[in-house]
CSV table of C-alpha atoms in Angstrom, one decimal:
chain,number,residue,atom,x,y,z
I,1,UNK,CA,-20.6,12.2,104.4
I,2,UNK,CA,-19.3,15.2,102.5
I,3,UNK,CA,-15.6,15.8,102.6
I,4,UNK,CA,-14.4,19.1,103.9
I,5,UNK,CA,-11.9,21.0,101.7
I,6,UNK,CA,-9.0,22.0,104.1
I,7,UNK,CA,-6.8,23.7,101.5
I,8,UNK,CA,-5.5,27.2,102.3
I,9,UNK,CA,-6.6,30.1,100.1
I,10,UNK,CA,-4.0,31.4,97.7
I,11,UNK,CA,-2.3,34.8,98.2
I,12,UNK,CA,-3.3,37.6,95.9
I,13,UNK,CA,-0.8,38.1,93.0
I,14,UNK,CA,0.5,41.3,91.2
I,15,UNK,CA,1.2,44.8,92.5
I,16,UNK,CA,-0.8,46.2,95.4
I,17,UNK,CA,-2.1,49.8,95.3
I,18,UNK,CA,0.7,51.1,97.5
I,19,UNK,CA,3.4,49.7,95.3
I,20,UNK,CA,1.8,51.3,92.2
I,21,UNK,CA,1.7,54.7,94.0
I,22,UNK,CA,5.4,54.5,94.9
I,23,UNK,CA,6.4,53.7,91.4
I,24,UNK,CA,4.3,56.6,90.0
I,25,UNK,CA,5.9,59.0,92.5
I,26,UNK,CA,9.5,57.9,91.6
I,27,UNK,CA,8.7,58.3,87.9
I,28,UNK,CA,7.3,61.8,88.5
I,29,UNK,CA,10.3,62.9,90.5
I,30,UNK,CA,12.7,61.7,87.7
I,31,UNK,CA,10.6,63.4,85.1
I,32,UNK,CA,10.5,66.7,87.1
I,33,UNK,CA,14.3,66.7,87.2
I,34,UNK,CA,15.1,65.3,83.8
I,35,UNK,CA,12.6,67.2,81.6
I,36,UNK,CA,13.9,70.7,82.4
I,37,UNK,CA,17.5,69.6,82.0
I,38,UNK,CA,16.6,68.1,78.7
I,39,UNK,CA,14.9,71.2,77.6
I,40,UNK,CA,18.0,73.3,78.5
I,41,UNK,CA,20.2,70.8,76.6
I,42,UNK,CA,18.0,71.3,73.5
I,43,UNK,CA,18.0,75.1,73.8
I,44,UNK,CA,21.8,75.1,74.1
I,45,UNK,CA,22.0,73.1,70.9
I,46,UNK,CA,19.8,75.7,69.1
I,47,UNK,CA,22.1,78.5,70.3
I,48,UNK,CA,25.1,76.7,68.9
I,49,UNK,CA,23.3,76.3,65.6
I,50,UNK,CA,22.7,80.1,65.6
I,51,UNK,CA,26.4,80.8,66.0
I,52,UNK,CA,27.1,78.6,63.0
I,53,UNK,CA,24.6,80.6,61.0
I,54,UNK,CA,26.2,83.9,62.1
I,55,UNK,CA,29.7,82.7,61.0
I,56,UNK,CA,28.9,83.9,57.4
I,57,UNK,CA,28.1,87.4,58.7
I,58,UNK,CA,31.4,87.4,60.7
I,59,UNK,CA,33.4,86.7,57.5
I,60,UNK,CA,31.5,89.5,55.7
I,61,UNK,CA,32.3,92.0,58.5
I,62,UNK,CA,36.0,91.1,58.5
I,63,UNK,CA,36.2,91.5,54.7
I,64,UNK,CA,34.5,94.9,54.8
I,65,UNK,CA,37.0,96.1,57.5
I,66,UNK,CA,40.0,94.9,55.5
I,67,UNK,CA,38.7,96.9,52.5
I,68,UNK,CA,37.7,100.2,54.2
I,69,UNK,CA,39.5,100.0,57.6
I,70,UNK,CA,36.3,100.6,59.3
I,71,UNK,CA,33.5,98.4,60.7
I,72,UNK,CA,30.4,98.2,58.5
I,73,UNK,CA,27.4,100.1,59.8
I,74,UNK,CA,24.7,97.6,58.5
I,75,UNK,CA,24.1,94.6,56.3
I,76,UNK,CA,24.4,96.5,53.1
I,77,UNK,CA,27.8,97.9,54.0
I,78,UNK,CA,28.9,94.4,54.8
I,79,UNK,CA,27.6,93.1,51.4
I,80,UNK,CA,25.0,91.0,53.2
I,81,UNK,CA,21.2,90.5,52.4
I,82,UNK,CA,18.6,92.2,54.6
I,83,UNK,CA,18.4,90.9,58.2
I,84,UNK,CA,15.1,89.1,57.7
I,85,UNK,CA,16.5,87.4,54.6
I,86,UNK,CA,19.0,85.5,56.7
I,87,UNK,CA,17.0,82.9,58.5
I,88,UNK,CA,17.3,79.4,59.8
I,89,UNK,CA,15.1,76.8,61.6
I,90,UNK,CA,15.5,78.6,64.9
I,91,UNK,CA,16.8,82.0,63.8
I,92,UNK,CA,14.5,84.8,62.7
I,93,UNK,CA,17.1,87.3,61.5
I,94,UNK,CA,20.8,88.2,61.4
I,95,UNK,CA,21.6,91.9,61.5
I,96,UNK,CA,24.8,93.9,61.4
I,97,UNK,CA,24.9,97.0,63.5
I,98,UNK,CA,28.1,99.1,63.6
I,99,UNK,CA,30.1,95.9,63.0
I,100,UNK,CA,28.3,93.9,65.7
I,101,UNK,CA,26.2,90.9,64.7
I,102,UNK,CA,22.8,90.6,66.2
I,103,UNK,CA,21.2,87.1,65.9
I,104,UNK,CA,17.4,87.0,66.9
I,105,UNK,CA,15.6,83.7,67.5
I,106,UNK,CA,12.2,82.8,66.3
I,107,UNK,CA,9.4,81.1,68.2
I,108,UNK,CA,10.6,77.5,67.5
I,109,UNK,CA,12.0,77.2,71.0
I,110,UNK,CA,9.9,78.8,73.8
I,111,UNK,CA,13.0,79.5,76.0
I,112,UNK,CA,14.6,81.5,73.1
I,113,UNK,CA,11.6,83.1,71.5
I,114,UNK,CA,12.3,86.8,70.6
I,115,UNK,CA,15.7,86.7,72.4
I,116,UNK,CA,19.0,87.7,70.8
I,117,UNK,CA,22.7,86.7,70.7
I,118,UNK,CA,25.3,89.4,70.1
I,119,UNK,CA,28.7,89.0,68.6
I,120,UNK,CA,30.6,92.2,69.4
I,121,UNK,CA,33.4,93.2,67.1
I,122,UNK,CA,36.4,95.3,68.0
I,123,UNK,CA,39.2,96.3,65.6
I,124,UNK,CA,42.7,96.1,67.0
I,125,UNK,CA,45.8,96.8,64.9
I,126,UNK,CA,44.3,95.6,61.6
I,127,UNK,CA,42.5,92.6,63.2
I,128,UNK,CA,38.9,92.1,64.3
I,129,UNK,CA,38.3,90.5,67.6
I,130,UNK,CA,35.0,89.0,68.6
I,131,UNK,CA,33.2,88.8,72.0
I,132,UNK,CA,30.0,86.8,72.4
I,133,UNK,CA,27.2,87.5,74.9
I,134,UNK,CA,23.5,87.8,75.3
I,135,UNK,CA,21.5,90.5,77.1
I,136,UNK,CA,18.4,88.4,77.7
I,137,UNK,CA,19.2,84.6,77.4
I,138,UNK,CA,19.9,82.7,80.6
I,139,UNK,CA,23.6,81.9,81.0
I,140,UNK,CA,22.9,78.2,81.4
I,141,UNK,CA,21.6,78.1,77.9
I,142,UNK,CA,24.7,79.8,76.4
I,143,UNK,CA,28.0,78.2,75.4
I,144,UNK,CA,30.8,78.7,77.8
I,145,UNK,CA,32.5,81.3,75.6
I,146,UNK,CA,29.3,83.5,75.5
I,147,UNK,CA,28.6,83.8,79.3
I,148,UNK,CA,30.9,86.8,80.1
I,149,UNK,CA,28.6,89.6,79.2
I,150,UNK,CA,30.2,92.0,81.7
I,151,UNK,CA,33.6,91.5,80.1
I,152,UNK,CA,32.3,92.2,76.6
I,153,UNK,CA,30.5,95.3,77.7
I,154,UNK,CA,33.5,96.7,79.6
I,155,UNK,CA,35.9,96.2,76.7
I,156,UNK,CA,39.2,94.4,76.4
I,157,UNK,CA,41.5,97.1,77.5
I,158,UNK,CA,41.8,98.9,80.9
I,159,UNK,CA,43.7,102.1,81.7
I,160,UNK,CA,47.2,101.7,82.9
I,161,UNK,CA,47.8,102.7,86.5
I,162,UNK,CA,50.7,104.9,87.3
I,163,UNK,CA,53.4,103.7,89.7
I,164,UNK,CA,53.9,106.3,92.3
I,165,UNK,CA,57.6,105.8,92.0
I,166,UNK,CA,59.9,108.7,92.9
I,167,UNK,CA,62.6,109.6,95.2
I,168,UNK,CA,60.8,109.0,98.4
I,169,UNK,CA,62.8,107.9,101.5
I,170,UNK,CA,65.7,109.7,100.1
I,171,UNK,CA,66.4,111.2,103.4
I,172,UNK,CA,69.5,110.5,105.5
I,173,UNK,CA,72.0,111.9,103.1
I,174,UNK,CA,75.6,111.7,103.9
I,175,UNK,CA,75.8,115.3,105.3
I,176,UNK,CA,74.4,114.3,108.6
I,177,UNK,CA,77.3,112.7,110.5
I,178,UNK,CA,80.0,114.9,109.3
I,179,UNK,CA,82.9,115.8,111.6
I,180,UNK,CA,81.2,118.6,113.6
I,181,UNK,CA,80.3,116.5,116.6
I,182,UNK,CA,82.6,118.1,119.1
I,183,UNK,CA,81.7,121.7,118.3
I,184,UNK,CA,80.3,123.8,121.1
I,185,UNK,CA,81.6,122.6,124.4
I,186,UNK,CA,85.0,121.5,122.9
I,187,UNK,CA,86.2,118.9,125.3
I,188,UNK,CA,82.8,117.5,126.5
I,189,UNK,CA,81.6,114.0,125.8
I,190,UNK,CA,84.2,111.3,125.2
I,191,UNK,CA,87.2,113.6,124.9
I,192,UNK,CA,89.0,113.4,128.3
I,193,UNK,CA,87.2,110.3,129.6
I,194,UNK,CA,88.6,106.8,129.7
I,195,UNK,CA,92.4,107.1,129.9
I,196,UNK,CA,92.4,110.8,130.6
I,197,UNK,CA,94.8,112.9,128.5
I,198,UNK,CA,97.1,110.0,127.6
I,199,UNK,CA,97.3,108.1,124.3
I,200,UNK,CA,94.0,108.6,122.5
I,201,UNK,CA,92.8,111.2,125.0
I,202,UNK,CA,92.4,114.4,122.9
I,203,UNK,CA,93.4,112.8,119.6
I,204,UNK,CA,91.1,111.6,116.8
I,205,UNK,CA,87.7,113.0,117.0
I,206,UNK,CA,88.3,114.4,120.5
I,207,UNK,CA,89.6,117.9,120.1
I,208,UNK,CA,89.4,118.0,116.3
I,209,UNK,CA,86.7,119.8,114.3
I,210,UNK,CA,85.8,123.3,115.6
I,211,UNK,CA,86.5,122.3,119.2
I,212,UNK,CA,90.1,123.1,120.2
I,213,UNK,CA,91.4,124.2,116.8
I,214,UNK,CA,94.2,126.7,116.5
I,215,UNK,CA,96.9,126.4,119.1
I,216,UNK,CA,94.5,124.8,121.5
I,217,UNK,CA,94.6,121.0,122.0
I,218,UNK,CA,95.3,120.1,118.4
I,219,UNK,CA,98.6,118.8,117.0
I,220,UNK,CA,100.7,117.8,119.9
I,221,UNK,CA,98.2,119.2,122.4
I,222,UNK,CA,97.1,116.4,124.6
I,223,UNK,CA,99.0,113.5,122.9
I,224,UNK,CA,102.2,112.0,124.0
I,225,UNK,CA,103.2,113.3,127.4
I,226,UNK,CA,100.0,115.0,128.2
I,227,UNK,CA,99.1,118.6,127.5
I,228,UNK,CA,102.7,119.8,126.6
I,229,UNK,CA,103.8,121.1,123.3
I,230,UNK,CA,102.4,124.3,121.9
I,231,UNK,CA,98.9,123.5,123.1
I,232,UNK,CA,98.7,124.0,126.9
I,233,UNK,CA,102.1,125.5,127.5
I,234,UNK,CA,102.8,128.4,129.7
I,235,UNK,CA,101.8,128.2,133.4
I,236,UNK,CA,98.7,126.2,132.5
I,237,UNK,CA,99.3,122.5,132.3
I,238,UNK,CA,103.1,122.6,132.7
I,239,UNK,CA,104.9,121.5,135.8
I,240,UNK,CA,103.3,118.4,137.4
I,241,UNK,CA,100.1,119.0,135.4
I,242,UNK,CA,99.7,116.8,132.4
I,243,UNK,CA,103.3,115.7,132.0
I,244,UNK,CA,104.6,112.3,132.8
I,245,UNK,CA,101.9,109.7,132.6
I,246,UNK,CA,99.1,112.0,131.4
I,247,UNK,CA,96.0,111.8,133.5
I,248,UNK,CA,97.0,108.7,135.4
I,249,UNK,CA,98.6,108.6,138.8
I,250,UNK,CA,99.7,112.1,139.7
I,251,UNK,CA,98.8,113.2,136.2
I,252,UNK,CA,96.1,115.8,136.7
I,253,UNK,CA,96.7,116.3,140.4
I,254,UNK,CA,98.3,119.4,141.8
I,255,UNK,CA,98.0,122.6,139.8
I,256,UNK,CA,97.3,120.7,136.6
I,257,UNK,CA,93.7,120.1,135.8
I,258,UNK,CA,92.5,120.3,139.4
I,259,UNK,CA,90.6,123.3,140.8
I,260,UNK,CA,90.5,125.8,138.1
I,261,UNK,CA,91.9,123.3,135.6
I,262,UNK,CA,93.6,124.9,132.7
I,263,UNK,CA,93.3,128.5,133.7
I,264,UNK,CA,96.1,131.0,133.5
I,265,UNK,CA,97.7,131.9,130.2
I,266,UNK,CA,97.7,128.3,129.0
I,267,UNK,CA,94.2,127.3,128.0
I,268,UNK,CA,92.4,130.5,128.7
I,269,UNK,CA,90.1,132.3,126.3
I,270,UNK,CA,88.3,129.9,123.9
I,271,UNK,CA,90.9,127.1,124.5
I,272,UNK,CA,90.2,124.7,127.3
I,273,UNK,CA,88.3,127.0,129.6
I,274,UNK,CA,84.5,126.8,130.1
I,275,UNK,CA,83.5,123.2,129.3
I,276,UNK,CA,87.0,122.4,127.9
I,277,UNK,CA,89.1,120.4,130.4
I,278,UNK,CA,86.9,121.5,133.3
I,279,UNK,CA,83.4,120.4,134.1
I,280,UNK,CA,82.6,117.3,132.0
I,281,UNK,CA,86.0,117.5,130.2
I,282,UNK,CA,88.5,115.9,132.6
I,283,UNK,CA,85.8,114.7,135.1
I,284,UNK,CA,84.3,111.2,135.3
I,285,UNK,CA,86.9,108.5,135.3
I,286,UNK,CA,89.7,110.7,133.8
I,287,UNK,CA,90.9,113.6,135.9
I,288,UNK,CA,89.3,113.3,139.3
I,289,UNK,CA,89.8,116.0,141.8
I,290,UNK,CA,92.8,115.4,144.0
I,291,UNK,CA,90.7,116.1,147.0
I,292,UNK,CA,88.6,113.0,146.5
I,293,UNK,CA,89.1,110.3,149.1
I,294,UNK,CA,89.1,107.4,146.6
I,295,UNK,CA,91.7,108.9,144.2
I,296,UNK,CA,94.3,106.3,143.2
I,297,UNK,CA,97.6,106.7,145.0
I,298,UNK,CA,100.8,107.3,143.2
I,299,UNK,CA,102.0,104.3,141.1
I,300,UNK,CA,98.5,103.1,140.4
I,301,UNK,CA,96.2,103.4,137.4
I,302,UNK,CA,92.5,104.1,137.9
I,303,UNK,CA,89.7,102.1,136.4
I,304,UNK,CA,86.0,101.5,137.2
I,305,UNK,CA,84.1,98.3,138.0
I,306,UNK,CA,80.5,99.2,138.3
I,307,UNK,CA,80.3,102.1,140.7
I,308,UNK,CA,83.6,101.3,142.4
I,309,UNK,CA,87.0,102.7,141.5
I,310,UNK,CA,89.7,100.0,141.1
I,311,UNK,CA,93.3,101.1,141.2
I,312,UNK,CA,95.8,98.8,139.4
I,313,UNK,CA,99.5,99.0,140.3
I,314,UNK,CA,101.9,99.9,137.5
I,315,UNK,CA,104.6,97.9,139.3
I,316,UNK,CA,104.2,94.2,138.4
I,317,UNK,CA,106.0,93.1,141.5
I,318,UNK,CA,103.8,95.1,144.0
I,319,UNK,CA,102.1,92.8,146.5
I,320,UNK,CA,100.6,95.2,149.1
I,321,UNK,CA,98.0,98.0,148.9
I,322,UNK,CA,98.7,101.4,150.5
I,323,UNK,CA,97.2,102.3,153.8
I,324,UNK,CA,93.5,102.9,153.7
I,325,UNK,CA,93.1,100.6,150.6
I,326,UNK,CA,92.3,96.9,150.4
I,327,UNK,CA,93.3,94.3,147.9
I,328,UNK,CA,90.8,92.9,145.4
I,329,UNK,CA,91.0,90.2,142.8
I,330,UNK,CA,92.8,87.5,144.9
I,331,UNK,CA,96.2,86.5,143.5
I,332,UNK,CA,95.5,88.1,140.1
I,333,UNK,CA,98.5,90.2,138.8
I,334,UNK,CA,99.0,93.0,138.7
I,335,UNK,CA,98.0,94.2,142.1
I,336,UNK,CA,94.5,95.7,142.3
I,337,UNK,CA,93.2,97.8,145.2
I,338,UNK,CA,90.1,99.8,146.2
I,339,UNK,CA,89.4,102.1,149.0
I,340,UNK,CA,88.2,100.6,152.3
């Protein structure tokens, strides 16, 4: 009997078709990326070589400027051979045009064929400065110091801008708040408010300025004992008017500043009439009309707490408010009362 060969067949060796296709694809991708980059690298090397060749022309331009104090117009003025006579492996010519050096490439490198590199010269205080750029070579092929073509074409200097400095905001000079505040209505505003005509009543900026000048309320007018002195003498504020404690207590009651105020021969005319001690002058918390129901009684000083009049006793031993008044402030001394 014949024996049957039961051995398994061997697997096929080597690369399969799919593996070969994958390898070819990877190589193609790498080549597509690497070859252009390599070509750019080679072209950049050729541009650098052209700069080295143009260095001789730079020296000639500087020497010509030092001799004549002007940039040479062409190769002959710079003592250089004709442009086509200056050549290299990749450079077709080196020309001088008004001090600028124009390097033109030959057809050795396709990316640079017929293109040019310019070294622009500018004279500044006896020195020659250089700026490198190219009008037709891609920036990626140029050295880093030759990529700013806009900067070279615009020049190195820019016009100075003026500072719009001046004397703006010079307003608010010191003549604004001079001492003419109380002109016009003489005793209006803060003159006779507060503590009436006592103490600082008509002193300071009150009746000074053009207000009650002359023999009006200046000098000893409303200071000290009220409106006595040469100010409001006569039948005006004398008597029980502004004497004693000024405008407190019975100060401006009676014939003093009540009613027609300082009329008579005292403060008539331009003195304290009009808006002087009448109207807004001795009104407010200062010289209230004696006909008011909440006028402080005799022996009490008037003050305000909000919209309420508070009368404070001038007697430190007082304990009881007058009839029609009620005590405020508890045990606080001195005694304080307000109208019921």
